[in-house]
Short mmCIF file of C-alpha atoms and ligand atoms in Angstrom, two decimals:
data_model
loop_
_atom_site.label_atom_id
_atom_site.label_comp_id
_atom_site.label_asym_id
_atom_site.label_seq_id
_atom_site.Cartn_x
_atom_site.Cartn_y
_atom_site.Cartn_z
CA MET A 1 -27.12 10.01 -24.76
CA ASP A 2 -25.75 7.26 -27.00
CA ASN A 3 -24.74 9.77 -29.66
CA PRO A 4 -21.00 10.24 -28.97
CA MET A 5 -21.10 13.88 -30.08
CA GLN A 6 -23.81 14.69 -27.58
CA ARG A 7 -21.94 12.87 -24.88
CA ARG A 8 -18.75 14.81 -25.41
CA THR A 9 -20.68 18.05 -25.25
CA PHE A 10 -22.28 16.99 -22.00
CA LEU A 11 -18.91 16.03 -20.48
CA SER A 12 -17.24 19.29 -21.30
CA ARG A 13 -20.21 21.21 -19.91
CA ALA A 14 -20.03 19.23 -16.70
CA ILE A 15 -16.33 19.98 -16.35
CA GLY A 16 -17.00 23.64 -17.04
CA VAL A 17 -19.42 23.70 -14.14
CA LEU A 18 -16.88 22.08 -11.83
CA ALA A 19 -14.20 24.58 -12.75
CA ALA A 20 -16.52 27.49 -12.09
CA ALA A 21 -17.26 26.10 -8.65
CA GLY A 22 -13.55 26.10 -7.84
CA ALA A 23 -12.88 22.37 -8.09
CA LEU A 24 -9.85 21.28 -10.11
CA PRO A 25 -10.72 18.71 -12.74
CA LEU A 26 -8.19 15.89 -12.27
CA VAL A 27 -8.03 15.00 -15.94
CA LYS A 28 -8.68 17.35 -18.80
CA ALA A 29 -11.56 16.59 -21.16
CA GLN A 30 -10.21 14.02 -23.57
CA THR A 31 -11.00 15.59 -26.94
CA SER A 32 -9.41 13.82 -29.89
CA SER A 33 -6.56 16.36 -30.15
CA GLN A 34 -5.51 15.71 -26.52
CA ALA A 35 -5.97 11.97 -26.48
CA SER A 36 -2.26 11.26 -26.88
CA GLU A 37 -1.15 13.43 -23.95
CA ALA A 38 0.69 11.42 -21.31
CA LEU A 39 -1.04 11.17 -17.95
CA PRO A 40 1.11 11.94 -14.91
CA SER A 41 2.59 8.96 -13.07
CA PHE A 42 0.14 8.27 -10.27
CA THR A 43 2.61 7.28 -7.60
CA GLY A 44 6.02 8.38 -8.86
CA PRO A 45 8.53 10.71 -7.25
CA GLN A 46 7.40 13.97 -8.82
CA ALA A 47 6.70 16.92 -6.53
CA ASN A 48 3.10 15.99 -5.98
CA PRO A 49 2.49 12.23 -5.94
CA TYR A 50 -0.85 10.86 -4.90
CA TRP A 51 -0.81 10.70 -1.11
CA ASN A 52 -2.46 7.28 -0.96
CA GLY A 53 -1.93 4.40 -3.32
CA VAL A 54 -4.39 4.38 -6.21
CA ASN A 55 -6.60 1.46 -5.24
CA PRO A 56 -10.27 0.58 -4.75
CA PHE A 57 -12.13 0.99 -1.49
CA VAL A 58 -13.18 -2.22 0.21
CA VAL A 59 -15.08 -2.97 3.39
CA TYR A 60 -13.97 -5.60 5.89
CA PRO A 61 -15.49 -6.51 9.27
CA GLN A 62 -15.01 -3.80 11.93
CA LYS A 63 -13.56 -1.47 9.27
CA LEU A 64 -14.64 1.61 7.36
CA PRO A 65 -13.93 1.59 3.63
CA LEU A 66 -10.14 1.31 3.22
CA LEU A 67 -7.90 1.11 0.15
CA ARG A 68 -7.17 -2.45 -0.90
CA LEU A 69 -3.64 -3.30 -2.06
CA THR A 70 -4.09 -7.08 -1.95
CA ASP A 71 -6.62 -9.47 -0.49
CA ARG A 72 -4.47 -12.59 0.17
CA GLY A 73 -2.81 -11.70 2.51
CA ILE A 74 -4.99 -8.77 3.31
CA GLN A 75 -3.37 -5.35 2.86
CA LEU A 76 -5.55 -2.27 3.40
CA GLU A 77 -4.34 1.34 3.41
CA THR A 78 -5.78 4.15 5.54
CA PRO A 79 -7.10 7.14 3.54
CA ARG A 80 -5.39 10.47 4.14
CA GLN A 81 -8.27 12.23 5.97
CA TYR A 82 -7.99 9.90 8.97
CA PHE A 83 -4.65 11.49 9.87
CA ARG A 84 -6.27 14.78 10.92
CA THR A 85 -6.15 13.60 14.53
CA ALA A 86 -3.22 12.35 16.61
CA PHE A 87 -4.95 9.01 17.19
CA THR A 88 -6.04 6.98 14.20
CA PRO A 89 -9.55 5.53 14.59
CA ASN A 90 -9.50 1.73 15.01
CA GLU A 91 -12.02 1.26 12.22
CA ALA A 92 -9.77 3.20 9.82
CA PHE A 93 -6.47 1.66 10.95
CA PHE A 94 -4.47 0.01 8.15
CA VAL A 95 -4.17 -3.78 7.89
CA ARG A 96 -1.30 -5.91 6.74
CA TYR A 97 -0.93 -9.71 6.73
CA HIS A 98 1.62 -11.89 5.00
CA LEU A 99 -0.29 -15.16 5.17
CA ASP A 100 -3.71 -16.23 4.17
CA LEU A 101 -5.20 -18.41 6.89
CA ILE A 102 -6.03 -15.71 9.40
CA PRO A 103 -8.31 -16.15 12.40
CA ASN A 104 -11.89 -14.96 11.93
CA SER A 105 -12.90 -15.64 15.52
CA ILE A 106 -11.00 -16.53 18.67
CA ASP A 107 -12.51 -18.38 21.63
CA LEU A 108 -11.06 -16.87 24.79
CA SER A 109 -12.10 -19.90 26.85
CA SER A 110 -9.41 -21.90 25.05
CA TRP A 111 -6.98 -19.23 23.79
CA ARG A 112 -3.73 -19.05 25.81
CA LEU A 113 -0.52 -17.04 25.55
CA HIS A 114 2.46 -19.40 25.83
CA ILE A 115 5.87 -18.40 27.12
CA GLU A 116 8.29 -21.21 26.37
CA GLY A 117 11.82 -22.12 25.33
CA ASN A 118 14.83 -21.24 27.49
CA VAL A 119 12.85 -20.24 30.61
CA GLU A 120 12.76 -21.56 34.21
CA LYS A 121 8.98 -21.81 34.28
CA PRO A 122 7.01 -21.98 31.01
CA LEU A 123 3.77 -20.03 31.32
CA THR A 124 0.32 -20.57 29.85
CA LEU A 125 -1.73 -17.44 30.43
CA SER A 126 -5.41 -16.82 29.77
CA MET A 127 -6.89 -13.44 28.92
CA GLN A 128 -8.21 -13.42 32.47
CA ASP A 129 -4.64 -13.83 33.78
CA LEU A 130 -3.44 -10.92 31.65
CA LEU A 131 -6.31 -8.72 32.84
CA THR A 132 -6.02 -9.51 36.55
CA ARG A 133 -2.52 -10.69 37.45
CA PHE A 134 -0.42 -7.99 35.78
CA LYS A 135 -0.46 -4.23 36.10
CA PRO A 136 -1.96 -2.48 33.06
CA VAL A 137 0.20 0.08 31.24
CA SER A 138 -0.52 2.34 28.27
CA VAL A 139 1.71 3.77 25.56
CA ALA A 140 0.86 5.98 22.58
CA ALA A 141 2.86 4.63 19.66
CA VAL A 142 2.93 4.75 15.88
CA ASN A 143 2.58 1.44 14.08
CA GLN A 144 4.21 1.99 10.67
CA CYS A 145 4.83 -0.66 8.05
CA SER A 146 8.45 -0.92 6.92
CA GLY A 147 7.16 -0.48 3.36
CA ASN A 148 5.09 2.64 4.03
CA SER A 149 5.47 4.97 0.97
CA ARG A 150 7.20 2.22 -1.03
CA SER A 151 5.46 3.48 -4.21
CA ARG A 152 7.82 6.50 -4.14
CA PHE A 153 10.89 4.39 -4.84
CA GLN A 154 12.76 4.99 -8.09
CA PRO A 155 13.58 2.64 -9.63
CA ARG A 156 10.45 0.88 -8.44
CA VAL A 157 10.89 -2.11 -6.15
CA ALA A 158 8.77 -5.22 -5.63
CA GLY A 159 6.30 -5.35 -2.75
CA GLY A 160 3.03 -3.65 -1.82
CA GLN A 161 2.90 -0.24 -3.50
CA TRP A 162 1.79 1.67 -0.43
CA GLY A 163 1.18 5.40 -0.47
CA ASN A 164 1.59 7.08 2.91
CA GLY A 165 -1.29 5.31 4.66
CA ALA A 166 0.46 2.17 5.95
CA MET A 167 0.73 3.74 9.38
CA GLY A 168 -1.44 4.66 12.35
CA ASN A 169 -1.14 5.87 15.90
CA ALA A 170 -3.03 4.39 18.85
CA LEU A 171 -3.03 4.34 22.62
CA TRP A 172 -2.06 0.73 23.35
CA THR A 173 -2.97 -0.73 26.74
CA GLY A 174 -1.88 -4.08 28.11
CA VAL A 175 0.86 -5.67 30.17
CA ARG A 176 4.60 -5.21 30.04
CA LEU A 177 6.40 -7.95 28.15
CA MET A 178 9.08 -7.83 30.85
CA ASP A 179 6.55 -8.48 33.64
CA LEU A 180 5.61 -11.77 31.97
CA LEU A 181 9.22 -12.71 31.28
CA GLN A 182 10.17 -12.01 34.88
CA GLU A 183 7.57 -14.50 36.03
CA ALA A 184 8.78 -17.07 33.49
CA GLY A 185 12.44 -16.49 34.41
CA VAL A 186 14.47 -16.17 31.22
CA LYS A 187 17.58 -18.37 31.58
CA PRO A 188 21.17 -17.41 30.76
CA GLY A 189 22.16 -18.28 27.21
CA THR A 190 19.07 -16.63 25.71
CA VAL A 191 19.99 -14.60 22.62
CA GLN A 192 16.60 -13.69 21.16
CA LEU A 193 12.88 -13.73 21.90
CA GLN A 194 10.71 -15.09 19.12
CA PHE A 195 7.09 -14.01 18.63
CA GLN A 196 4.42 -15.88 16.71
CA GLY A 197 0.74 -15.22 16.08
CA LEU A 198 -2.17 -17.51 15.31
CA GLU A 199 -2.41 -17.40 11.53
CA ARG A 200 -0.85 -19.83 9.10
CA GLY A 201 -0.11 -20.02 5.41
CA PRO A 202 -0.65 -22.93 3.04
CA GLY A 203 3.11 -23.52 2.53
CA PRO A 204 5.03 -26.50 3.94
CA GLU A 205 5.98 -26.60 7.63
CA GLY A 206 9.26 -24.81 8.35
CA LYS A 207 8.89 -22.33 5.49
CA GLY A 208 8.07 -18.62 5.59
CA SER A 209 4.93 -19.39 3.60
CA ASN A 210 3.66 -21.49 6.54
CA ALA A 211 4.30 -19.31 9.59
CA PHE A 212 5.12 -15.66 10.27
CA MET A 213 7.58 -15.29 13.14
CA LYS A 214 9.76 -12.38 14.24
CA SER A 215 12.50 -12.12 16.85
CA LEU A 216 14.07 -9.34 18.86
CA ASP A 217 17.53 -9.51 20.43
CA TRP A 218 17.47 -10.28 24.14
CA ASN A 219 19.84 -7.38 24.78
CA ASP A 220 17.72 -4.86 22.80
CA PRO A 221 16.68 -2.07 25.19
CA VAL A 222 13.32 -1.83 23.38
CA LEU A 223 12.22 -4.97 25.26
CA GLN A 224 11.81 -2.77 28.34
CA GLU A 225 9.26 -0.68 26.43
CA CYS A 226 7.34 -3.53 24.80
CA VAL A 227 3.68 -3.94 25.71
CA ILE A 228 1.44 -6.92 25.05
CA ALA A 229 -1.65 -4.91 24.18
CA TYR A 230 -5.24 -6.06 24.69
CA GLN A 231 -6.67 -2.59 24.04
CA MET A 232 -6.30 -0.12 21.21
CA ASN A 233 -7.63 3.39 21.80
CA GLY A 234 -9.61 2.08 24.77
CA GLU A 235 -11.35 -0.75 22.91
CA PRO A 236 -10.60 -4.41 22.31
CA LEU A 237 -8.31 -4.79 19.28
CA PRO A 238 -10.19 -5.19 16.00
CA MET A 239 -9.71 -8.76 14.78
CA LEU A 240 -7.73 -7.55 11.76
CA ASN A 241 -5.35 -5.60 14.03
CA GLY A 242 -4.51 -8.58 16.21
CA PHE A 243 -7.28 -9.58 18.64
CA PRO A 244 -6.92 -10.70 21.40
CA VAL A 245 -3.38 -9.35 22.00
CA ARG A 246 -0.53 -7.99 19.92
CA LEU A 247 3.04 -7.00 20.64
CA VAL A 248 3.74 -3.25 20.63
CA VAL A 249 7.38 -2.33 19.98
CA PRO A 250 7.55 1.46 20.43
CA GLY A 251 9.78 3.24 17.92
CA LYS A 252 10.33 0.18 15.70
CA PHE A 253 8.66 -0.74 12.42
CA SER A 254 5.52 -2.80 12.68
CA THR A 255 6.92 -6.03 11.27
CA TYR A 256 7.80 -6.87 14.91
CA TRP A 257 4.36 -5.90 16.24
CA MET A 258 3.04 -9.47 16.20
CA LYS A 259 -0.75 -9.73 15.94
CA HIS A 260 -2.79 -12.52 17.61
CA LEU A 261 0.36 -13.06 19.70
CA THR A 262 0.21 -16.61 21.07
CA TRP A 263 3.79 -17.86 21.45
CA ILE A 264 6.80 -16.13 22.97
CA ARG A 265 9.96 -18.26 22.85
CA ALA A 266 13.32 -17.65 24.49
CA LEU A 267 15.87 -18.81 21.88
CA THR A 268 19.46 -19.90 22.50
CA GLN A 269 20.32 -19.58 18.77
CA PRO A 270 19.60 -16.59 16.52
CA ASP A 271 16.31 -17.01 14.64
CA ASP A 272 17.08 -18.00 11.04
CA ASN A 273 13.48 -18.32 9.83
CA PHE A 274 12.65 -16.68 6.48
CA TRP A 275 11.12 -13.55 8.06
CA MET A 276 14.39 -12.77 9.89
CA ALA A 277 17.12 -14.17 7.63
CA ILE A 278 15.75 -13.21 4.20
CA ALA A 279 12.87 -10.72 4.53
CA TYR A 280 12.79 -7.34 6.27
CA ARG A 281 16.49 -6.67 5.96
CA ILE A 282 18.09 -3.32 5.16
CA PRO A 283 21.54 -2.37 3.87
CA ASP A 284 23.93 -1.77 6.76
CA THR A 285 24.59 1.78 5.53
CA PRO A 286 23.55 5.30 6.56
CA ARG A 287 19.75 5.59 6.07
CA GLY A 288 19.76 2.04 4.67
CA ASN A 289 20.64 3.60 1.34
CA THR A 290 22.21 1.73 -1.57
CA THR A 291 22.00 1.43 -5.37
CA PRO A 292 20.64 -1.19 -7.76
CA ALA A 293 24.20 -1.61 -9.10
CA ASP A 294 25.64 -2.44 -5.68
CA VAL A 295 22.82 -4.88 -5.01
CA ALA A 296 23.38 -6.58 -8.39
CA ALA A 297 27.12 -6.83 -7.62
CA GLY A 298 26.35 -8.60 -4.33
CA LYS A 299 28.15 -5.86 -2.39
CA VAL A 300 25.41 -5.06 0.09
CA LYS A 301 25.67 -6.38 3.64
CA THR A 302 22.25 -6.41 5.30
CA VAL A 303 20.89 -6.35 8.85
CA PRO A 304 17.36 -6.87 10.19
CA ILE A 305 15.23 -3.72 10.02
CA GLY A 306 14.80 -4.06 13.79
CA ASN A 307 18.40 -2.87 14.17
CA VAL A 308 17.15 0.66 13.54
CA ASN A 309 14.24 2.77 14.75
CA MET A 310 11.78 4.52 12.46
CA PRO A 311 13.30 7.67 10.94
CA VAL A 312 11.65 11.02 11.58
CA ARG A 313 8.73 11.84 9.26
CA SER A 314 6.00 14.45 8.81
CA PHE A 315 2.96 14.61 6.53
CA ILE A 316 0.69 17.27 5.10
CA VAL A 317 -2.91 16.13 5.58
CA ASP A 318 -4.67 19.44 4.71
CA PRO A 319 -4.96 21.13 2.29
CA ASP A 320 -4.91 18.17 -0.07
CA GLY A 321 -4.90 19.99 -3.40
CA SER A 322 -8.34 18.78 -4.40
CA SER A 323 -9.82 22.29 -4.48
CA LYS A 324 -8.59 25.85 -4.98
CA LEU A 325 -7.68 28.07 -2.07
CA VAL A 326 -8.73 31.72 -2.16
CA VAL A 327 -6.65 34.88 -1.80
CA GLY A 328 -7.38 36.51 1.56
CA LEU A 329 -9.09 33.44 3.00
CA PRO A 330 -6.99 31.88 5.79
CA VAL A 331 -6.26 28.18 5.56
CA GLU A 332 -4.81 25.88 8.19
CA ILE A 333 -1.99 23.76 6.83
CA ARG A 334 -1.84 20.75 9.11
CA GLY A 335 -0.74 17.20 9.56
CA VAL A 336 1.15 14.77 11.78
CA ALA A 337 4.80 14.06 12.59
CA PHE A 338 6.66 11.34 14.49
CA SER A 339 10.06 9.76 15.01
CA GLY A 340 11.14 6.37 16.30
CA TYR A 341 14.09 8.15 17.94
CA GLY A 342 11.98 10.22 20.33
CA ARG A 343 9.98 13.37 20.71
CA VAL A 344 9.32 15.59 17.70
CA THR A 345 10.70 18.96 18.75
CA ARG A 346 10.14 21.00 15.62
CA VAL A 347 8.03 21.03 12.49
CA GLU A 348 8.66 23.54 9.73
CA VAL A 349 6.49 24.45 6.76
CA SER A 350 7.58 25.82 3.41
CA LEU A 351 5.32 27.72 1.02
CA ASP A 352 7.91 27.74 -1.76
CA GLY A 353 8.74 24.09 -2.27
CA GLY A 354 11.44 23.93 0.38
CA LYS A 355 13.46 27.07 -0.30
CA THR A 356 12.44 28.88 2.88
CA TRP A 357 10.98 27.48 6.08
CA ARG A 358 8.74 28.77 8.88
CA VAL A 359 8.09 27.12 12.22
CA ALA A 360 4.72 25.39 12.65
CA GLN A 361 2.77 25.09 15.87
CA LEU A 362 2.94 21.69 17.57
CA GLY A 363 -0.13 19.94 18.94
CA GLU A 364 -0.39 18.10 22.24
CA TYR A 365 2.47 15.81 23.30
CA TYR A 366 1.36 12.23 23.95
CA GLY A 367 4.79 10.72 24.52
CA PRO A 368 7.90 10.14 22.41
CA TYR A 369 6.48 7.43 20.11
CA SER A 370 3.12 9.04 19.27
CA PHE A 371 1.99 11.09 16.29
CA ARG A 372 2.20 14.76 17.08
CA THR A 373 -0.17 17.01 15.18
CA TRP A 374 1.13 20.31 13.80
CA SER A 375 -0.51 23.31 12.13
CA PHE A 376 0.40 26.50 10.34
CA GLN A 377 -1.96 29.39 9.58
CA TRP A 378 -1.60 30.73 6.07
CA LYS A 379 -3.42 33.61 4.40
CA PRO A 380 -2.44 33.55 0.73
CA THR A 381 -2.04 37.06 -0.69
CA GLN A 382 -1.25 36.21 -4.33
CA PRO A 383 -3.00 33.86 -6.70
CA GLY A 384 -0.95 31.12 -8.32
CA ARG A 385 0.51 27.68 -7.83
CA TYR A 386 2.34 26.89 -4.61
CA THR A 387 4.28 23.85 -3.51
CA LEU A 388 3.87 23.35 0.22
CA ALA A 389 6.44 21.24 2.06
CA VAL A 390 6.92 20.02 5.62
CA ARG A 391 9.89 18.72 7.57
CA ALA A 392 10.24 17.54 11.16
CA THR A 393 13.13 17.40 13.62
CA ASP A 394 13.32 15.07 16.62
CA GLU A 395 14.94 15.45 20.03
CA LYS A 396 18.08 13.67 18.83
CA GLY A 397 18.51 16.37 16.19
CA ASN A 398 17.48 14.10 13.28
CA VAL A 399 15.87 16.15 10.53
CA GLN A 400 14.13 14.91 7.41
CA PRO A 401 16.35 15.00 4.34
CA ASP A 402 15.27 16.04 0.86
CA GLU A 403 17.16 13.21 -0.80
CA PRO A 404 15.24 10.05 -1.59
CA VAL A 405 16.41 6.73 -0.19
CA TRP A 406 16.74 3.52 -2.21
CA ASN A 407 17.04 -0.12 -1.16
CA PRO A 408 15.57 -3.26 -2.71
CA GLY A 409 13.03 -3.80 0.08
CA GLY A 410 11.49 -0.35 -0.35
CA TYR A 411 12.05 0.50 3.32
CA LEU A 412 12.83 3.61 5.40
CA TRP A 413 11.35 6.30 3.12
CA ASN A 414 11.39 9.61 5.00
CA ARG A 415 12.02 12.29 2.42
CA ILE A 416 10.41 15.73 2.91
CA GLU A 417 6.74 15.61 1.78
CA ARG A 418 5.23 18.14 -0.64
CA GLN A 419 1.77 19.21 -1.69
CA ASP A 420 0.91 21.38 -4.70
CA VAL A 421 -1.99 23.77 -4.23
CA VAL A 422 -3.61 26.44 -6.41
CA VAL A 423 -4.73 29.80 -5.03
CA GLY A 424 -7.39 31.69 -6.95
CA THR A 425 -8.59 35.29 -6.68
CA ALA A 426 -11.59 36.15 -4.53
CA SER A 427 -13.35 38.12 -7.27
N1 MTE B 501 0.37 -12.15 13.17
C1 MTE B 501 0.87 -11.22 12.35
N2 MTE B 501 1.33 -10.09 12.88
C2 MTE B 501 1.85 -9.13 12.07
C3 MTE B 501 1.95 -9.33 10.67
C4 MTE B 501 1.46 -10.56 10.13
O1 MTE B 501 1.50 -10.81 8.93
N3 MTE B 501 0.92 -11.47 11.02
N4 MTE B 501 2.50 -8.35 9.88
C5 MTE B 501 3.32 -7.33 10.52
C6 MTE B 501 3.51 -6.19 9.65
S1 MTE B 501 4.71 -6.30 8.45
C7 MTE B 501 2.77 -5.04 9.79
S2 MTE B 501 3.00 -3.73 8.75
C8 MTE B 501 1.81 -4.91 10.90
C9 MTE B 501 0.52 -4.30 10.48
O2 MTE B 501 -0.30 -4.08 11.59
P1 MTE B 501 -1.84 -3.84 11.40
O3 MTE B 501 -2.35 -4.88 10.43
O4 MTE B 501 -2.47 -3.91 12.73
O5 MTE B 501 -1.98 -2.46 10.83
O6 MTE B 501 1.54 -6.14 11.54
C10 MTE B 501 2.70 -6.88 11.83
N5 MTE B 501 2.30 -7.99 12.64
MO1 MO B 502 4.82 -4.29 7.36
#
């Protein structure tokens, strides 16, 4: 096999076998005459980008193999197939940290949740207190990173080059944030609540590289919906998803969903720490859209991403384009949809790249902040290439646009998704 001529012959035979079996070779055999052909951009904005980022699989404790973006802080993306169900399995749920010194184990005999700052009665609560003194509540809600799908941005922007897998849906069970705050008695003059988890970074005290902290406005109605979750899909939270408790902020991007939540502080001044004042800010424009030129000219006023909810999105999970479909053989086109603005009321599928649309069937409703599965039965009658597309509408009438969005943070992507597929003849 070390004769290069023999090897090339073997390769082309192997690819011939694959093609006969109906699989699409991803890359053509590289004979010398084709060697200078450009490869497609792996993650660019063309009709059919790779669904996930192009990254290696890695295995972490309590996790199935996930796609590694970075290891310090840990960023792991969920592969596409795990979105076939409305609830994302805990062991496949994506992971994102900013800082390095994360907890590997937590001793519940000494761990306490602290409620402090501008309150009548500061509280120090054990896990036992949370489990026994407050009524449990559950909410199905999508946890989506602000930078989900950032790799689609053109021009490219700095930050983790996520595909579509920086999201997941779970049934979160715990106690209402407001039940705890009622007991603590938040005093007048409070403007924000600050949340901090257990991990640290190696940077100097007082810097973003030392501590990750996020704050929500005290008058934000989402506080009524917030849950301090000790369960995820009926199990304790995986360590990498925030054991022992995390904040769940239904409808908002996950940057506020503090993991290993240990301090809640009532603030009398707006939080000006790095993660509020500098990071996670969006242009104060429709869709958070702007241009590189306006950013360079210093024209862009920004607001925290928590000022908006997650825009409506939908995804094609199957078919994924990795094998041919067959004329006359029905296929179920399916995926998930959600909106931070409420219930998904309609999902439409296109078989012609977005020219015409047909209504898809919606799966079970698990509440306004959950993934909702959808499906569409298709029996192709003609061989050829097809571009499938999907778009969702929510109860507020928001519908996914076909225009891309651009901002320097790489946030708020919600353009209509497409999937190229090939249909072959049955004989
Ligand atoms: N303690 C802590 N909580 C955190 C973060 C973090 O770095 N530390 N990152 C936030 C961001 S930006 C995201 S996208 C989500 C990711 O949640 P997951 O790792 O459970 O998927 O956690 C949020 N909560
Ligand atoms: Mo994030």
